[in-house]
XYZ file of C-alpha atoms in Angstrom:
441
model
C 108.566 80.462 158.575
C 110.975 83.329 157.802
C 110.292 85.001 161.153
C 110.802 81.686 162.952
C 114.359 81.470 161.573
C 115.223 85.164 161.952
C 116.943 86.584 165.018
C 115.513 89.973 166.003
C 117.648 93.066 166.400
C 116.730 93.313 170.079
C 117.946 89.775 170.683
C 121.225 90.524 168.927
C 121.680 93.660 171.030
C 121.029 91.702 174.200
C 123.541 89.027 173.233
C 126.275 91.400 172.066
C 125.866 94.150 174.654
C 126.850 97.734 173.977
C 128.641 97.578 170.610
C 129.831 100.866 169.136
C 129.348 101.243 165.389
C 132.233 102.592 163.305
C 132.114 105.742 161.228
C 132.382 104.957 157.521
C 133.904 106.821 154.584
C 134.232 105.962 150.902
C 137.386 104.685 149.188
C 138.140 104.189 145.512
C 140.771 101.890 144.095
C 142.991 103.379 141.405
C 143.351 100.792 138.675
C 145.414 101.330 135.553
C 143.587 99.455 132.811
C 143.984 99.213 129.048
C 140.937 97.394 127.651
C 140.521 96.574 123.988
C 138.201 99.086 122.350
C 134.771 97.452 121.866
C 134.803 98.217 118.150
C 138.145 96.370 117.799
C 137.309 93.212 119.755
C 135.934 91.214 116.806
C 138.934 92.058 114.618
C 141.390 91.045 117.351
C 139.528 87.777 117.874
C 139.706 87.085 114.138
C 143.438 87.854 114.137
C 143.995 85.465 117.079
C 142.838 82.610 114.848
C 146.130 83.013 112.988
C 147.998 81.605 116.007
C 146.124 78.305 115.958
C 147.430 75.123 114.315
C 145.090 74.638 111.366
C 147.557 73.331 108.788
C 146.107 69.826 108.825
C 142.526 70.984 108.369
C 141.435 70.504 104.741
C 140.127 73.451 102.749
C 136.457 73.848 103.544
C 136.862 71.632 106.613
C 134.502 72.025 109.546
C 135.794 73.676 112.713
C 133.816 73.266 115.939
C 133.987 76.429 118.068
C 133.142 75.845 121.732
C 131.399 78.620 123.653
C 129.234 78.888 126.718
C 130.755 80.471 129.838
C 128.649 83.173 131.478
C 129.664 86.712 132.323
C 132.291 87.169 129.590
C 132.530 90.701 128.251
C 131.978 91.032 124.487
C 131.310 87.307 124.113
C 129.146 87.533 120.946
C 131.713 89.810 119.297
C 134.585 87.510 120.241
C 132.859 84.345 119.046
C 131.704 86.121 115.894
C 135.258 87.332 115.284
C 136.625 83.803 115.630
C 133.989 82.570 113.177
C 134.987 85.296 110.707
C 138.679 84.519 111.157
C 138.119 80.846 110.407
C 135.932 81.569 107.393
C 138.481 84.029 106.005
C 141.029 81.204 106.094
C 138.789 78.917 104.047
C 137.169 76.833 106.776
C 133.521 76.218 107.649
C 132.944 76.978 111.337
C 130.018 76.043 113.537
C 129.486 76.750 117.242
C 128.609 74.132 119.842
C 127.602 74.778 123.475
C 130.525 73.818 125.717
C 128.868 74.246 129.091
C 128.683 70.860 130.786
C 125.232 70.349 132.314
C 124.057 73.962 132.191
C 120.794 74.798 130.479
C 118.957 72.026 132.266
C 121.239 69.430 130.638
C 119.175 69.556 127.430
C 120.241 70.522 123.924
C 117.508 73.140 123.587
C 118.254 74.480 127.052
C 121.900 74.963 126.108
C 120.964 76.690 122.877
C 118.740 79.019 124.888
C 121.540 79.576 127.382
C 123.838 80.664 124.562
C 121.108 83.045 123.392
C 120.956 84.666 126.835
C 124.699 85.312 126.440
C 124.054 86.984 123.075
C 125.449 84.057 121.093
C 122.811 83.398 118.426
C 123.206 82.258 114.835
C 122.272 85.758 113.684
C 124.805 87.425 115.968
C 127.783 85.196 115.150
C 127.002 84.415 111.515
C 127.146 80.612 111.607
C 125.225 77.514 112.600
C 124.888 76.432 116.237
C 124.797 72.647 116.725
C 123.523 71.659 120.148
C 123.415 68.117 121.481
C 123.880 66.353 124.784
C 125.248 63.262 123.013
C 128.854 62.478 123.818
C 131.523 60.110 122.559
C 133.951 58.318 124.854
C 137.343 59.277 123.437
C 139.522 57.366 125.884
C 140.387 57.189 129.550
C 143.086 58.519 131.851
C 146.249 56.367 132.096
C 146.364 55.467 135.789
C 142.863 55.876 137.206
C 141.105 54.803 134.003
C 138.588 57.630 134.242
C 136.493 57.866 131.037
C 136.946 60.974 128.905
C 133.896 62.350 127.070
C 133.449 64.887 124.280
C 130.531 66.487 122.435
C 129.474 64.266 119.509
C 129.332 67.149 117.025
C 132.781 68.395 118.052
C 134.299 64.927 117.665
C 133.030 64.732 114.074
C 134.615 68.066 113.091
C 137.972 68.483 111.378
C 139.171 70.777 114.164
C 138.039 71.986 117.599
C 138.613 75.487 119.011
C 137.357 76.364 122.521
C 136.784 80.059 123.284
C 136.922 80.931 126.965
C 138.070 83.385 129.595
C 141.096 82.544 131.728
C 140.461 83.286 135.399
C 141.054 81.916 138.897
C 138.537 79.257 139.909
C 136.494 79.529 143.079
C 136.600 75.843 144.080
C 140.247 74.893 143.612
C 143.714 76.207 142.878
C 146.170 74.825 140.344
C 148.377 75.555 137.360
C 145.230 75.815 135.211
C 141.839 76.720 136.623
C 138.925 78.290 134.731
C 139.747 78.541 131.056
C 140.468 76.551 127.927
C 141.335 73.249 129.603
C 138.278 73.325 131.830
C 136.091 74.024 128.802
C 137.550 71.024 126.985
C 137.200 68.666 129.945
C 133.938 69.760 131.552
C 132.247 72.048 129.033
C 132.810 69.847 125.981
C 132.146 66.764 128.111
C 128.519 67.869 128.494
C 126.462 66.482 131.385
C 128.341 63.157 131.551
C 131.725 64.852 131.496
C 130.704 67.433 134.085
C 129.310 64.774 136.428
C 132.392 62.608 135.982
C 134.704 65.529 136.756
C 132.850 66.679 139.854
C 132.533 63.122 141.170
C 136.245 62.516 140.823
C 137.122 65.986 142.127
C 136.168 64.861 145.622
C 138.955 62.267 145.626
C 141.340 63.374 142.882
C 140.951 67.172 142.760
C 140.314 69.213 139.651
C 143.782 70.746 139.940
C 145.244 67.300 139.180
C 142.491 66.065 136.891
C 142.248 68.939 134.400
C 145.831 68.759 133.048
C 145.753 64.977 132.696
C 142.413 64.819 130.886
C 143.362 67.823 128.736
C 146.466 65.968 127.587
C 144.290 62.986 126.715
C 141.912 65.149 124.674
C 144.777 66.853 122.838
C 146.167 63.427 121.911
C 142.815 61.979 120.805
C 141.023 64.871 119.091
C 141.942 67.476 116.457
C 142.118 70.396 118.902
C 143.682 73.225 116.901
C 144.161 75.320 120.025
C 141.937 77.779 121.818
C 141.095 81.469 121.949
C 141.999 82.757 125.403
C 140.363 85.834 126.909
C 141.697 87.805 129.879
C 139.674 90.574 131.512
C 140.771 93.506 133.665
C 139.559 94.781 137.052
C 136.441 96.228 135.410
C 135.672 92.854 133.757
C 136.457 94.340 130.355
C 138.299 92.488 127.582
C 141.974 93.390 127.878
C 143.756 90.486 126.139
C 142.878 88.044 123.355
C 145.247 85.313 122.241
C 145.237 82.206 120.113
C 146.864 79.373 122.076
C 148.099 76.475 119.867
C 148.011 72.875 121.167
C 151.789 72.801 121.491
C 152.478 74.316 124.908
C 148.722 74.490 125.556
C 148.841 73.886 129.306
C 151.996 75.912 129.839
C 150.629 79.003 128.097
C 147.309 78.754 129.901
C 149.186 78.673 133.212
C 151.026 81.867 132.227
C 147.782 83.576 131.259
C 146.284 82.533 134.601
C 149.061 84.462 136.326
C 148.108 87.521 134.252
C 144.446 87.028 135.178
C 145.407 86.882 138.856
C 147.221 90.202 138.535
C 144.253 91.868 136.856
C 141.322 90.476 138.826
C 139.574 92.894 141.212
C 140.561 92.384 144.846
C 139.707 93.887 148.190
C 141.912 96.903 148.981
C 142.910 95.327 152.329
C 143.883 91.733 153.109
C 143.005 91.806 156.807
C 139.514 92.799 157.893
C 137.401 92.427 160.989
C 134.104 92.617 159.093
C 133.200 92.447 155.411
C 129.649 93.432 154.460
C 128.606 92.096 151.044
C 125.451 93.663 149.626
C 124.692 90.876 147.162
C 125.794 87.401 146.165
C 124.887 85.662 142.945
C 125.885 83.210 140.246
C 126.400 86.141 137.868
C 129.026 87.455 140.311
C 130.819 84.149 140.841
C 130.129 80.445 140.534
C 130.208 80.399 144.321
C 128.052 83.501 144.784
C 130.956 85.341 146.376
C 134.369 84.847 144.774
C 136.398 82.719 147.172
C 139.591 84.284 145.850
C 138.281 87.596 147.200
C 136.834 86.367 150.488
C 139.662 83.920 151.199
C 137.132 81.250 152.182
C 136.934 77.855 150.521
C 136.120 75.708 153.531
C 133.165 74.067 151.803
C 135.345 72.184 149.320
C 137.054 68.832 149.879
C 140.807 68.258 149.550
C 141.388 71.854 148.477
C 143.522 74.420 150.329
C 142.156 77.811 151.332
C 143.193 80.786 149.163
C 146.245 82.627 150.466
C 144.261 85.839 151.010
C 142.251 87.445 152.527
C 141.903 87.140 156.324
C 138.370 88.177 157.288
C 136.929 87.494 160.736
C 133.250 87.961 159.869
C 131.242 88.208 156.642
C 127.685 89.575 156.620
C 125.749 89.079 153.378
C 122.674 91.201 152.725
C 120.912 89.796 149.640
C 120.957 88.449 146.091
C 121.539 89.769 142.616
C 118.431 89.723 140.469
C 119.970 87.409 137.894
C 120.810 84.635 140.356
C 117.077 83.912 140.764
C 117.437 82.707 144.347
C 120.436 80.433 143.762
C 122.225 80.835 147.091
C 125.341 78.898 146.132
C 128.181 80.185 148.287
C 126.130 81.655 151.127
C 127.892 79.156 153.397
C 130.919 81.443 153.264
C 129.045 84.061 155.322
C 128.835 84.200 159.106
C 125.546 86.123 159.156
C 122.805 86.647 156.575
C 120.095 89.292 156.299
C 116.503 88.033 156.371
C 116.265 89.035 152.684
C 118.614 86.139 151.885
C 116.294 83.673 153.577
C 113.229 85.244 151.967
C 114.716 85.200 148.478
C 116.538 81.895 148.265
C 115.402 79.006 146.088
C 116.297 75.916 148.094
C 115.770 73.487 145.227
C 117.924 75.402 142.751
C 120.634 75.967 145.352
C 120.803 72.340 146.445
C 120.844 70.963 142.892
C 123.772 73.258 142.089
C 125.587 72.226 145.258
C 125.088 68.502 144.662
C 126.275 68.760 141.043
C 129.416 70.592 142.158
C 129.929 68.380 145.241
C 130.095 71.506 147.419
C 127.010 71.053 149.588
C 128.542 72.932 152.508
C 128.494 76.006 150.291
C 124.727 76.320 150.721
C 124.611 76.059 154.496
C 122.362 78.821 155.802
C 124.201 81.159 158.196
C 122.426 82.657 161.224
C 119.747 85.009 159.881
C 119.338 88.488 161.347
C 116.415 90.873 161.079
C 118.123 94.055 159.853
C 121.359 95.524 158.522
C 122.016 97.055 161.919
C 121.545 93.673 163.603
C 123.924 92.038 161.136
C 126.615 94.630 161.731
C 126.212 94.465 165.506
C 126.358 90.654 165.461
C 129.489 90.770 163.324
C 131.238 93.387 165.466
C 130.175 91.597 168.635
C 131.999 88.413 167.642
C 135.401 89.655 166.430
C 137.113 89.570 169.803
C 138.348 92.441 171.989
C 138.234 95.067 169.244
C 136.197 98.222 169.969
C 133.643 98.862 167.242
C 135.052 102.284 166.434
C 138.487 100.708 165.851
C 137.260 97.803 163.758
C 138.458 97.332 160.197
C 135.109 97.220 158.377
C 134.527 97.216 154.634
C 131.218 97.222 152.750
C 131.171 96.256 149.069
C 128.478 95.807 146.432
C 129.662 92.277 145.617
C 132.971 90.493 145.127
C 133.180 91.533 141.473
C 132.438 95.262 141.844
C 135.227 96.450 144.100
C 136.326 99.791 142.702
C 134.407 101.763 145.355
C 133.686 100.625 148.892
C 132.600 101.971 152.245
C 135.439 101.775 154.764
C 135.713 102.374 158.499
C 137.958 105.131 159.847
C 141.056 102.947 160.502
C 140.973 101.810 156.856
C 140.456 105.338 155.582
C 143.472 106.492 157.556
C 145.559 103.637 156.143
C 144.385 104.519 152.625
C 145.825 108.033 152.900
C 149.303 106.499 152.808
C 148.685 104.490 149.637
C 148.928 105.674 146.049
C 146.559 102.961 144.803
C 143.665 104.267 146.932
C 141.748 107.545 146.965
C 139.569 108.860 149.767
C 136.304 109.902 148.148
C 134.335 110.724 151.295
C 135.482 111.261 154.869
C 134.225 108.987 157.652
C 130.828 109.911 159.077
C 128.358 108.219 161.452
C 126.395 105.369 159.923
C 122.800 106.162 159.037
C 119.905 103.695 159.089
C 116.298 104.078 157.998
C 113.335 103.525 160.286
C 113.556 99.762 159.698
C 117.200 99.462 160.697
C 118.497 99.137 157.144
C 121.491 100.992 155.694
C 120.396 104.380 154.416
C 123.286 104.561 151.938
C 123.017 102.684 148.629
C 125.533 100.092 147.444
C 128.956 101.679 146.967
C 129.743 100.676 143.377
């Protein structure tokens, strides 16, 4: 079956003709970062609790702390610090999973999902209350869309979501991934997540999130949220307590900071981008659309402003994604390892839930790395292979080091934010036509 869907290297060569391959060097991006020391993260998270609005919470009152997003640096320490900060102020905190339908849309599955993130009762020092039960707390003013919230959170004296602020892969707006999204979709559990993604097709999350967030702030005792911003190395660089007054405005400002700090490709215009691995642990869409500049699989959402890439060749999966190929539809060509490793069921379920089914369209599958590069170079127009602007990266999250073709290396010499680590040299392949060099970062 795999061979039936795979185009051989000889066929690619016949179709593309005599394509010269570029020489490749190694570049490193120079990032100035100032992460919070790991041993100080918990204390800073506890201190951020002081910026929340807890005056109306009675002494000994219960505070529901929402947690659940994947890939956040120091998450157990941050959640544990928030728990300590609340307890020091005389409140009784508990944690609830705020992750929509993740974990198989079961209470035990969500508890287990938190455990995989390091958030256990032992690690954070308080009870975890997991349920998929929700309460309808109202509806939006004009469209009358129902608004749901976790039953345990609704019963608490205060609610505090803890989440990272970052650009979203499926839409752009004043608020994207962060505190508001956790309140609307994460705290809404499976029903809230399904409602949001259903309406996103017609209404758009960029319009929906602020309106439903306002409704939740009016209806529930949200004391604010703990916002996390990470740097280019995905390390914790900023922690802040955001009170409900000015909630959306401050989150929008922190999103701008997150945009500035997120890792990006060192060049905005490329002929070919080779991505060694895609995966859900890299991005919700396998490859971060804010890096690739491709969001064509969404509905009613504009493309990101950057980057401009003619061809993307993806080579495989991360181990943690377990065959979830969400986002492979961004690529123009895929290595046979993508076809061999993908889990169609898992990928399609994810795509249907997110209403982004075009994101799991299988690109043309090629036999080898050499075939993928030739196919990419052979379809970029009248650009000689040796002059092509080619970049190879580990994934769209690990972008500090990358392989770069000679024109990009020459351009890098004129930039202070880039360093040439290795001079361009002819590409080497093993006996099977695969790249001899390991992933760059």
